[in-house]
Coordinates of C-alpha atoms in Angstrom, one line a residue:
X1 CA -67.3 75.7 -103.3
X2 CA -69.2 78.6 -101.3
X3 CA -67.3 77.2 -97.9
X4 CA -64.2 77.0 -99.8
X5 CA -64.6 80.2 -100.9
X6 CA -65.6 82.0 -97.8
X7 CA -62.5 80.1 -96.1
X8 CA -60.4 82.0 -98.5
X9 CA -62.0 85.2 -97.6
X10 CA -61.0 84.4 -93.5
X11 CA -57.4 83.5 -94.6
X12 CA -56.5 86.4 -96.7
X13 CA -57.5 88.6 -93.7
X14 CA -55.8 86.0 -91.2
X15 CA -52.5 86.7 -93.6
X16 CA -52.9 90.5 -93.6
X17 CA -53.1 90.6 -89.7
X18 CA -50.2 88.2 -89.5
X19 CA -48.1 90.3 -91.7
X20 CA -49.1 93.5 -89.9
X21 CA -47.8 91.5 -86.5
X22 CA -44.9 90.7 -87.7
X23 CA -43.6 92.3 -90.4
X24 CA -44.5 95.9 -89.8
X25 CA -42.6 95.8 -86.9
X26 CA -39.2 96.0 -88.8
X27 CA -40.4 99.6 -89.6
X28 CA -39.9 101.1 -86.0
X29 CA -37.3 98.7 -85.4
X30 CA -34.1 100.9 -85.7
X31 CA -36.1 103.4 -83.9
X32 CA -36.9 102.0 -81.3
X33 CA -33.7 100.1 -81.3
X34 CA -31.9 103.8 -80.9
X35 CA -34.2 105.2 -78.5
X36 CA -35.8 107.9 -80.8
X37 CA -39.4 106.0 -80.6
X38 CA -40.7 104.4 -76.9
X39 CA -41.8 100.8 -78.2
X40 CA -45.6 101.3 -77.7
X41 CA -45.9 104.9 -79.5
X42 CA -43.5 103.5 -82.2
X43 CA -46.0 100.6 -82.7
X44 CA -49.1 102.8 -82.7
X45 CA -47.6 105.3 -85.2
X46 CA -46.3 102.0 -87.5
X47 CA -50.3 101.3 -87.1
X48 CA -51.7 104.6 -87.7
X49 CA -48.5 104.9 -90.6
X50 CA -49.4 101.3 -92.1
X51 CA -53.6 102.1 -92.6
X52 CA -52.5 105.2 -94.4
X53 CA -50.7 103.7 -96.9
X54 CA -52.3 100.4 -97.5
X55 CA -55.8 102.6 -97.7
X56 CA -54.2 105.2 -100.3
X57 CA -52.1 102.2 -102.4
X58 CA -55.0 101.5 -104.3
X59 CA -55.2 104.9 -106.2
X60 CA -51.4 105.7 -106.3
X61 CA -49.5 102.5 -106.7
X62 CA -51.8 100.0 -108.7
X63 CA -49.2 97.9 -110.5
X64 CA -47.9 95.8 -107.6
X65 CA -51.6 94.3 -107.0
X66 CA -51.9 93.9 -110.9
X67 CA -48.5 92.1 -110.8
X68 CA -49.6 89.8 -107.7
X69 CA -53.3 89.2 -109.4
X70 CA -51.5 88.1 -112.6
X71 CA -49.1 85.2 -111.3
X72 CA -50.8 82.0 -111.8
X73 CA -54.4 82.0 -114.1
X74 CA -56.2 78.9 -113.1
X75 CA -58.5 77.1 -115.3
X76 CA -60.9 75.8 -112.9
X77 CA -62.4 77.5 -109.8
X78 CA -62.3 74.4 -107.7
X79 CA -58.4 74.0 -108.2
X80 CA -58.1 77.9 -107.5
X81 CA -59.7 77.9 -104.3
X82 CA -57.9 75.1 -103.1
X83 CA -54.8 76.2 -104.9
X84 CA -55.2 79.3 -102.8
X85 CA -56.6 78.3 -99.5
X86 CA -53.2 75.5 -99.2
X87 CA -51.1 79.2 -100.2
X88 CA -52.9 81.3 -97.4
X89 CA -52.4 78.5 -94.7
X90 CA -48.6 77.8 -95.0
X91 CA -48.0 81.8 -95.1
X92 CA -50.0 81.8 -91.4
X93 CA -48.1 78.5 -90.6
X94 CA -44.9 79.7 -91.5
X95 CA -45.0 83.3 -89.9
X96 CA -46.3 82.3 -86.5
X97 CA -43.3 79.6 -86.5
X98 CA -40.7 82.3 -87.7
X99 CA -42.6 85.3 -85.0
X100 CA -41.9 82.8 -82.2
X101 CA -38.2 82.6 -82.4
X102 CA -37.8 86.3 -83.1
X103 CA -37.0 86.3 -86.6
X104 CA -38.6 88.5 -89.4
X105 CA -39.8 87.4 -92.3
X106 CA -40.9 88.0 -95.8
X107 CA -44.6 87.3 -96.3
X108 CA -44.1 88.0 -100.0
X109 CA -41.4 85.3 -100.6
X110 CA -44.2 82.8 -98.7
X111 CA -46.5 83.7 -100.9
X112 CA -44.7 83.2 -103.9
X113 CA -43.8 80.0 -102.7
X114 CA -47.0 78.8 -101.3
X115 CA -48.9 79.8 -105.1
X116 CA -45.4 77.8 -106.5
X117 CA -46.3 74.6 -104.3
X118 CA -50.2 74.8 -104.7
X119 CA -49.8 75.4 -108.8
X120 CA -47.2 72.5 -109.1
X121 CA -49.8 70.2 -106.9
X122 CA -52.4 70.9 -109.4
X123 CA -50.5 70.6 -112.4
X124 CA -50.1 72.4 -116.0
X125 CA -53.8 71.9 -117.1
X126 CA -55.1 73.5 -114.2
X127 CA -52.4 76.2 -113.3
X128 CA -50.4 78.3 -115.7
X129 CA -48.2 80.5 -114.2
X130 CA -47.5 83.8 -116.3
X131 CA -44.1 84.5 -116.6
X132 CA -43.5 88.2 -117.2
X133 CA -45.8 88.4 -113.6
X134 CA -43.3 86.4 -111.7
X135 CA -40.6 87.7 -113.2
X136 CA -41.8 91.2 -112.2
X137 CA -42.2 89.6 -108.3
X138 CA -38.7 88.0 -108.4
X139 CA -36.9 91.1 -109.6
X140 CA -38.3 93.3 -106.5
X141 CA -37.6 90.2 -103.9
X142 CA -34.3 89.7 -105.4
X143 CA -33.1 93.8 -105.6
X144 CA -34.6 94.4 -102.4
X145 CA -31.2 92.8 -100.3
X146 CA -28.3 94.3 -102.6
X147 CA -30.6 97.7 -102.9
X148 CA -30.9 97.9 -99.4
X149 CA -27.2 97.6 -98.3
X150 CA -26.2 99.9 -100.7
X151 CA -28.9 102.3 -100.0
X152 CA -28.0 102.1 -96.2
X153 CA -24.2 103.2 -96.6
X154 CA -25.2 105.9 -99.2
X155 CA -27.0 107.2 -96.5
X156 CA -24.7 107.0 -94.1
X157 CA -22.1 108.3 -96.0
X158 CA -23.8 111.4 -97.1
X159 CA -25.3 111.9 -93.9
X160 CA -22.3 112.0 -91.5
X161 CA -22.0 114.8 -89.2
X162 CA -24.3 116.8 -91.3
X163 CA -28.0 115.8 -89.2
X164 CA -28.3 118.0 -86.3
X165 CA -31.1 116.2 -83.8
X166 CA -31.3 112.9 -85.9
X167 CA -33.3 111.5 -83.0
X168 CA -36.1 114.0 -84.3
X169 CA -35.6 113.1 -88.1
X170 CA -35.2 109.2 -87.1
X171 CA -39.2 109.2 -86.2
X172 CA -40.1 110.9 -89.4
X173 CA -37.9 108.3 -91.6
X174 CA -39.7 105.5 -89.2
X175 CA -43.3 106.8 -90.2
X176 CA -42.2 106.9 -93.5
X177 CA -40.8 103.4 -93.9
X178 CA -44.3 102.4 -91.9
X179 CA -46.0 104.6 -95.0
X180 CA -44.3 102.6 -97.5
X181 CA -44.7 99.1 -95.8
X182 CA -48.5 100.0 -96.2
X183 CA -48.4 100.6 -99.9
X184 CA -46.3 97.5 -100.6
X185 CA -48.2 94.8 -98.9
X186 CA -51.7 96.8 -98.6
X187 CA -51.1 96.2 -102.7
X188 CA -50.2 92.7 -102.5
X189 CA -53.1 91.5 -100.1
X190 CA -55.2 93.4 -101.5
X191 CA -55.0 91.5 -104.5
X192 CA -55.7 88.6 -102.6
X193 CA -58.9 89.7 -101.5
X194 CA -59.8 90.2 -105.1
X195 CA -58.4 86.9 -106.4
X196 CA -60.9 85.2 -103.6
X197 CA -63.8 87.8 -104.4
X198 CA -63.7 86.7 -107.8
X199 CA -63.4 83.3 -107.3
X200 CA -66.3 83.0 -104.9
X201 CA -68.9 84.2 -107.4
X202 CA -70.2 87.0 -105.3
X203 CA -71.0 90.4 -106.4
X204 CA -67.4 92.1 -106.6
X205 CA -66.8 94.5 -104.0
X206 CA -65.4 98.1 -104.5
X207 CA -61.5 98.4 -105.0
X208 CA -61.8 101.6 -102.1
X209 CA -63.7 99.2 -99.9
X210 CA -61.5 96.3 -99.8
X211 CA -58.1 98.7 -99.5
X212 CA -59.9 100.5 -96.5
X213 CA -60.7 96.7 -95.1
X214 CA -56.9 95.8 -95.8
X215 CA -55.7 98.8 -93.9
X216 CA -58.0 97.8 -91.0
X217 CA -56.6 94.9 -90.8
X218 CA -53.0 95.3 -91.5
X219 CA -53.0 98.4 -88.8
X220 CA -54.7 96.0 -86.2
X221 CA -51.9 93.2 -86.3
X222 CA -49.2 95.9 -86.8
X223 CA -50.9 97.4 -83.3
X224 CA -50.5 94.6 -81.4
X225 CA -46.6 94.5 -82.2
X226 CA -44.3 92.1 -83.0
X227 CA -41.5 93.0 -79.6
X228 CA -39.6 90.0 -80.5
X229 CA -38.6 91.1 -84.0
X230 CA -38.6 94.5 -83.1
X231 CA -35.3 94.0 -80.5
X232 CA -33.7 91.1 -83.0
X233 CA -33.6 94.0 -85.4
X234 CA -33.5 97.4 -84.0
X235 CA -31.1 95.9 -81.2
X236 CA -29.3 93.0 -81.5
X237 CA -28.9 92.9 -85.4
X238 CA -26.2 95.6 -85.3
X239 CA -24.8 98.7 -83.5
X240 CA -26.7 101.8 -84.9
X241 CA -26.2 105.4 -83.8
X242 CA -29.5 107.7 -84.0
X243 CA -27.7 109.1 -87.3
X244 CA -27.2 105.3 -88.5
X245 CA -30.3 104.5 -87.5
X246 CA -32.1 107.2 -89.5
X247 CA -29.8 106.1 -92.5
X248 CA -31.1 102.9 -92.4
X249 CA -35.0 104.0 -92.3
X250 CA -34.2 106.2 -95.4
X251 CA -31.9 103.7 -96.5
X252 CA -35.3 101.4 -96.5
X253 CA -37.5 103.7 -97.5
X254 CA -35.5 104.2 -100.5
X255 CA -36.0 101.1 -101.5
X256 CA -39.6 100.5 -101.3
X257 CA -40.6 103.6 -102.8
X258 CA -38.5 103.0 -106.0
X259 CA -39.7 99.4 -106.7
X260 CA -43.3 100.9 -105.4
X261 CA -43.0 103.1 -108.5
X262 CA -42.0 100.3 -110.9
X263 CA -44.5 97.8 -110.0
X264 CA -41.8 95.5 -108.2
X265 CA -43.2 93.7 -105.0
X266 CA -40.2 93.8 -103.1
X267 CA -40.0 92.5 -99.4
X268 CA -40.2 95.2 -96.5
X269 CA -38.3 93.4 -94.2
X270 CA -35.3 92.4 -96.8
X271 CA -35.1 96.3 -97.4
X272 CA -34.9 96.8 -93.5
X273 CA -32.3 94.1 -92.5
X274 CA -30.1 94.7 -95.3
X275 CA -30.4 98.6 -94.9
X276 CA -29.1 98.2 -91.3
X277 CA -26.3 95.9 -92.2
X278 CA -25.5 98.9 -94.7
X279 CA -25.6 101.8 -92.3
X280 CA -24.7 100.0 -89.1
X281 CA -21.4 99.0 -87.5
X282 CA -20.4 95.4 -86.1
X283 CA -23.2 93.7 -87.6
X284 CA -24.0 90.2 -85.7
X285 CA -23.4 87.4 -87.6
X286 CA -25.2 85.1 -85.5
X287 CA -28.2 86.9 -85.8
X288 CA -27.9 87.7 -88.9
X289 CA -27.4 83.5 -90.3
X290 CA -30.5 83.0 -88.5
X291 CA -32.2 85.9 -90.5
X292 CA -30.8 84.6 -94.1
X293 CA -31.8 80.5 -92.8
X294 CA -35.7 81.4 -92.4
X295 CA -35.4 83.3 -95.8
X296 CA -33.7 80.6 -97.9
X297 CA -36.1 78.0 -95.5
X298 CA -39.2 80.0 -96.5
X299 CA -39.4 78.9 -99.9
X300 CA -39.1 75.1 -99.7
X301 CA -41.1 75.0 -96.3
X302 CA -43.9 77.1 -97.6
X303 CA -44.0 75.7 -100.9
X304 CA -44.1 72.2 -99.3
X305 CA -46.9 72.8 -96.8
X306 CA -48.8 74.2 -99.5
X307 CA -48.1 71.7 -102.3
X308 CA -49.3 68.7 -99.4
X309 CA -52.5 71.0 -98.7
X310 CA -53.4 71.4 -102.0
X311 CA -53.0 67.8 -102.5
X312 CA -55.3 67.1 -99.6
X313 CA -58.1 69.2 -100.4
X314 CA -57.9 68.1 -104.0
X315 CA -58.3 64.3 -102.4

């Protein structure tokens, strides 16, 4: 149980480094895309942006790491390690697979689905989920695409020939959206680090301490870039002027700080995409099929993954 435990420990900060690598990135994307951010500056301010909010998340937005703590309540330690550990390994699995091809990801739908495959491995007596919790995740996963759209041609449209040097504003909007990627998922992994404290019987750490170890973390994948995902959105995904660009940052931002407020996890990099497909022109549909297959792929292939893991370990 201690090994198991302490495994769980290395894999939630394996999954906060992978989502800092590649899902931070979509942050700077559009700016760097438009040329208002130099790739390597854009990726250290998405760092410095990224440790600031995960570090502060803990004392202004607790109710998306109460919401992520509160989706499955296992009866038995042993089943919720293992439960947990299978989870952890198919998000890792599944983001390295997606990073390699280029394509951005949702580390919160993975870890929905890999909780969903380990709790239906170990069955009702073991795991219950709680459905108000989930309920709460699905809502800010599923407004996060039509929110984001619509944000992005609000924006837009109320923007239009009335930004003078948008360049200037665009690396403002990107810091922001870095800000708020920080406070979403700083919230969610953080939980994760709690959920394995608790479960490995040690003495409970501080709440500050493990926000400040998140940020760490989080800033230290986010600073060794995702470039891949970075050009499949910023650049190839659709044509964005500086102005459109900066639309789609607020557009983004939008987003995340209004489900932020309500307690909704909602996906950073849904927000993104779908805010450029709102404020950008000729969007690609090649690209963009690609982006929407590794979505609906990620909850059946990380649900599966973990549901086999769990099954394993459970032996």
């Amino acid at each position: 149980m201690g090994a198991a435990a302490a495994l769980a420990r290395l894999l939630v900060l394996a999954v906060i480094f992978v989502n800092g690598w590649t899902d931070a990135p979509n942050a700077i994307a559009t700016a760097v895309g438009s040329g208002a951010l130099p790739y390597r500056r854009g990726v250290l301010m998405a760092a410095a942006c990224n440790f600031a909010g995960a570090a502060l998340a803990c004392l202004c937005f607790p109710a998306v790491a109460a919401t992520v703590e509160g989706l499955v309540a296992f009866s038995a330690p042993r089943a919720a390690v293992t439960a947990l550990n299978a989870a952890l390994l198919s998000i890792v699995l599944w983001a390295v697979a997606a990073w390699r091809f280029g394509l951005p990801t949702s580390e919160s739908h993975a870890l929905l689905a890999g909780l969903s495959g380990g709790a239906f491995a170990l069955g009702g007596a073991l795991a219950r989920p709680d459905p108000g919790a989930w309920l709460r995740v699905l809502a800010g996963l599923g407004l996060s695409l039509p929110a984001g759209v619509l944000a992005g041609r609000l924006f837009r449209a109320g923007l239009a020939g009335r930004v003078r040097r948008p360049i200037r504003w665009q690396r403002w909007a990107a810091a922001l959206t870095a800000l708020l990627h920080g406070v979403q998922d700083g919230q969610k992994f953080l939980a994760l680090l709690l959920l394995a404290d608790g479960l490995g019987g040690a003495a409970p750490r501080s709440r500050p301490a493990l926000a400040l170890l998140t940020a760490g973390i989080m800033a230290l994948g986010t600073a060794l870039g995702g470039r891949p995902i970075v050009e499949k959105v910023g650049s190839e995904l659709a044509c964005l002027t500086p102005a459109e660009g900066l639309a789609a940052d607020l557009g983004a931002g939008a987003v995340l700080l209004a489900c932020s407020l309500l307690g909704l996890p909602a996906s950073t990099t849904h927000a993104k995409v779908a805010a450029v497909c709102g404020a950008g022109r000729g969007t690609d549909r090649r690209v963009l099929g690609q982006m929407a297959a590794a979505w609906l792929l990620t909850f059946p292939a990380c649900g599966a993954i973990s549901f086999g893991l769990t099954r394993l370990m459970m032996g």
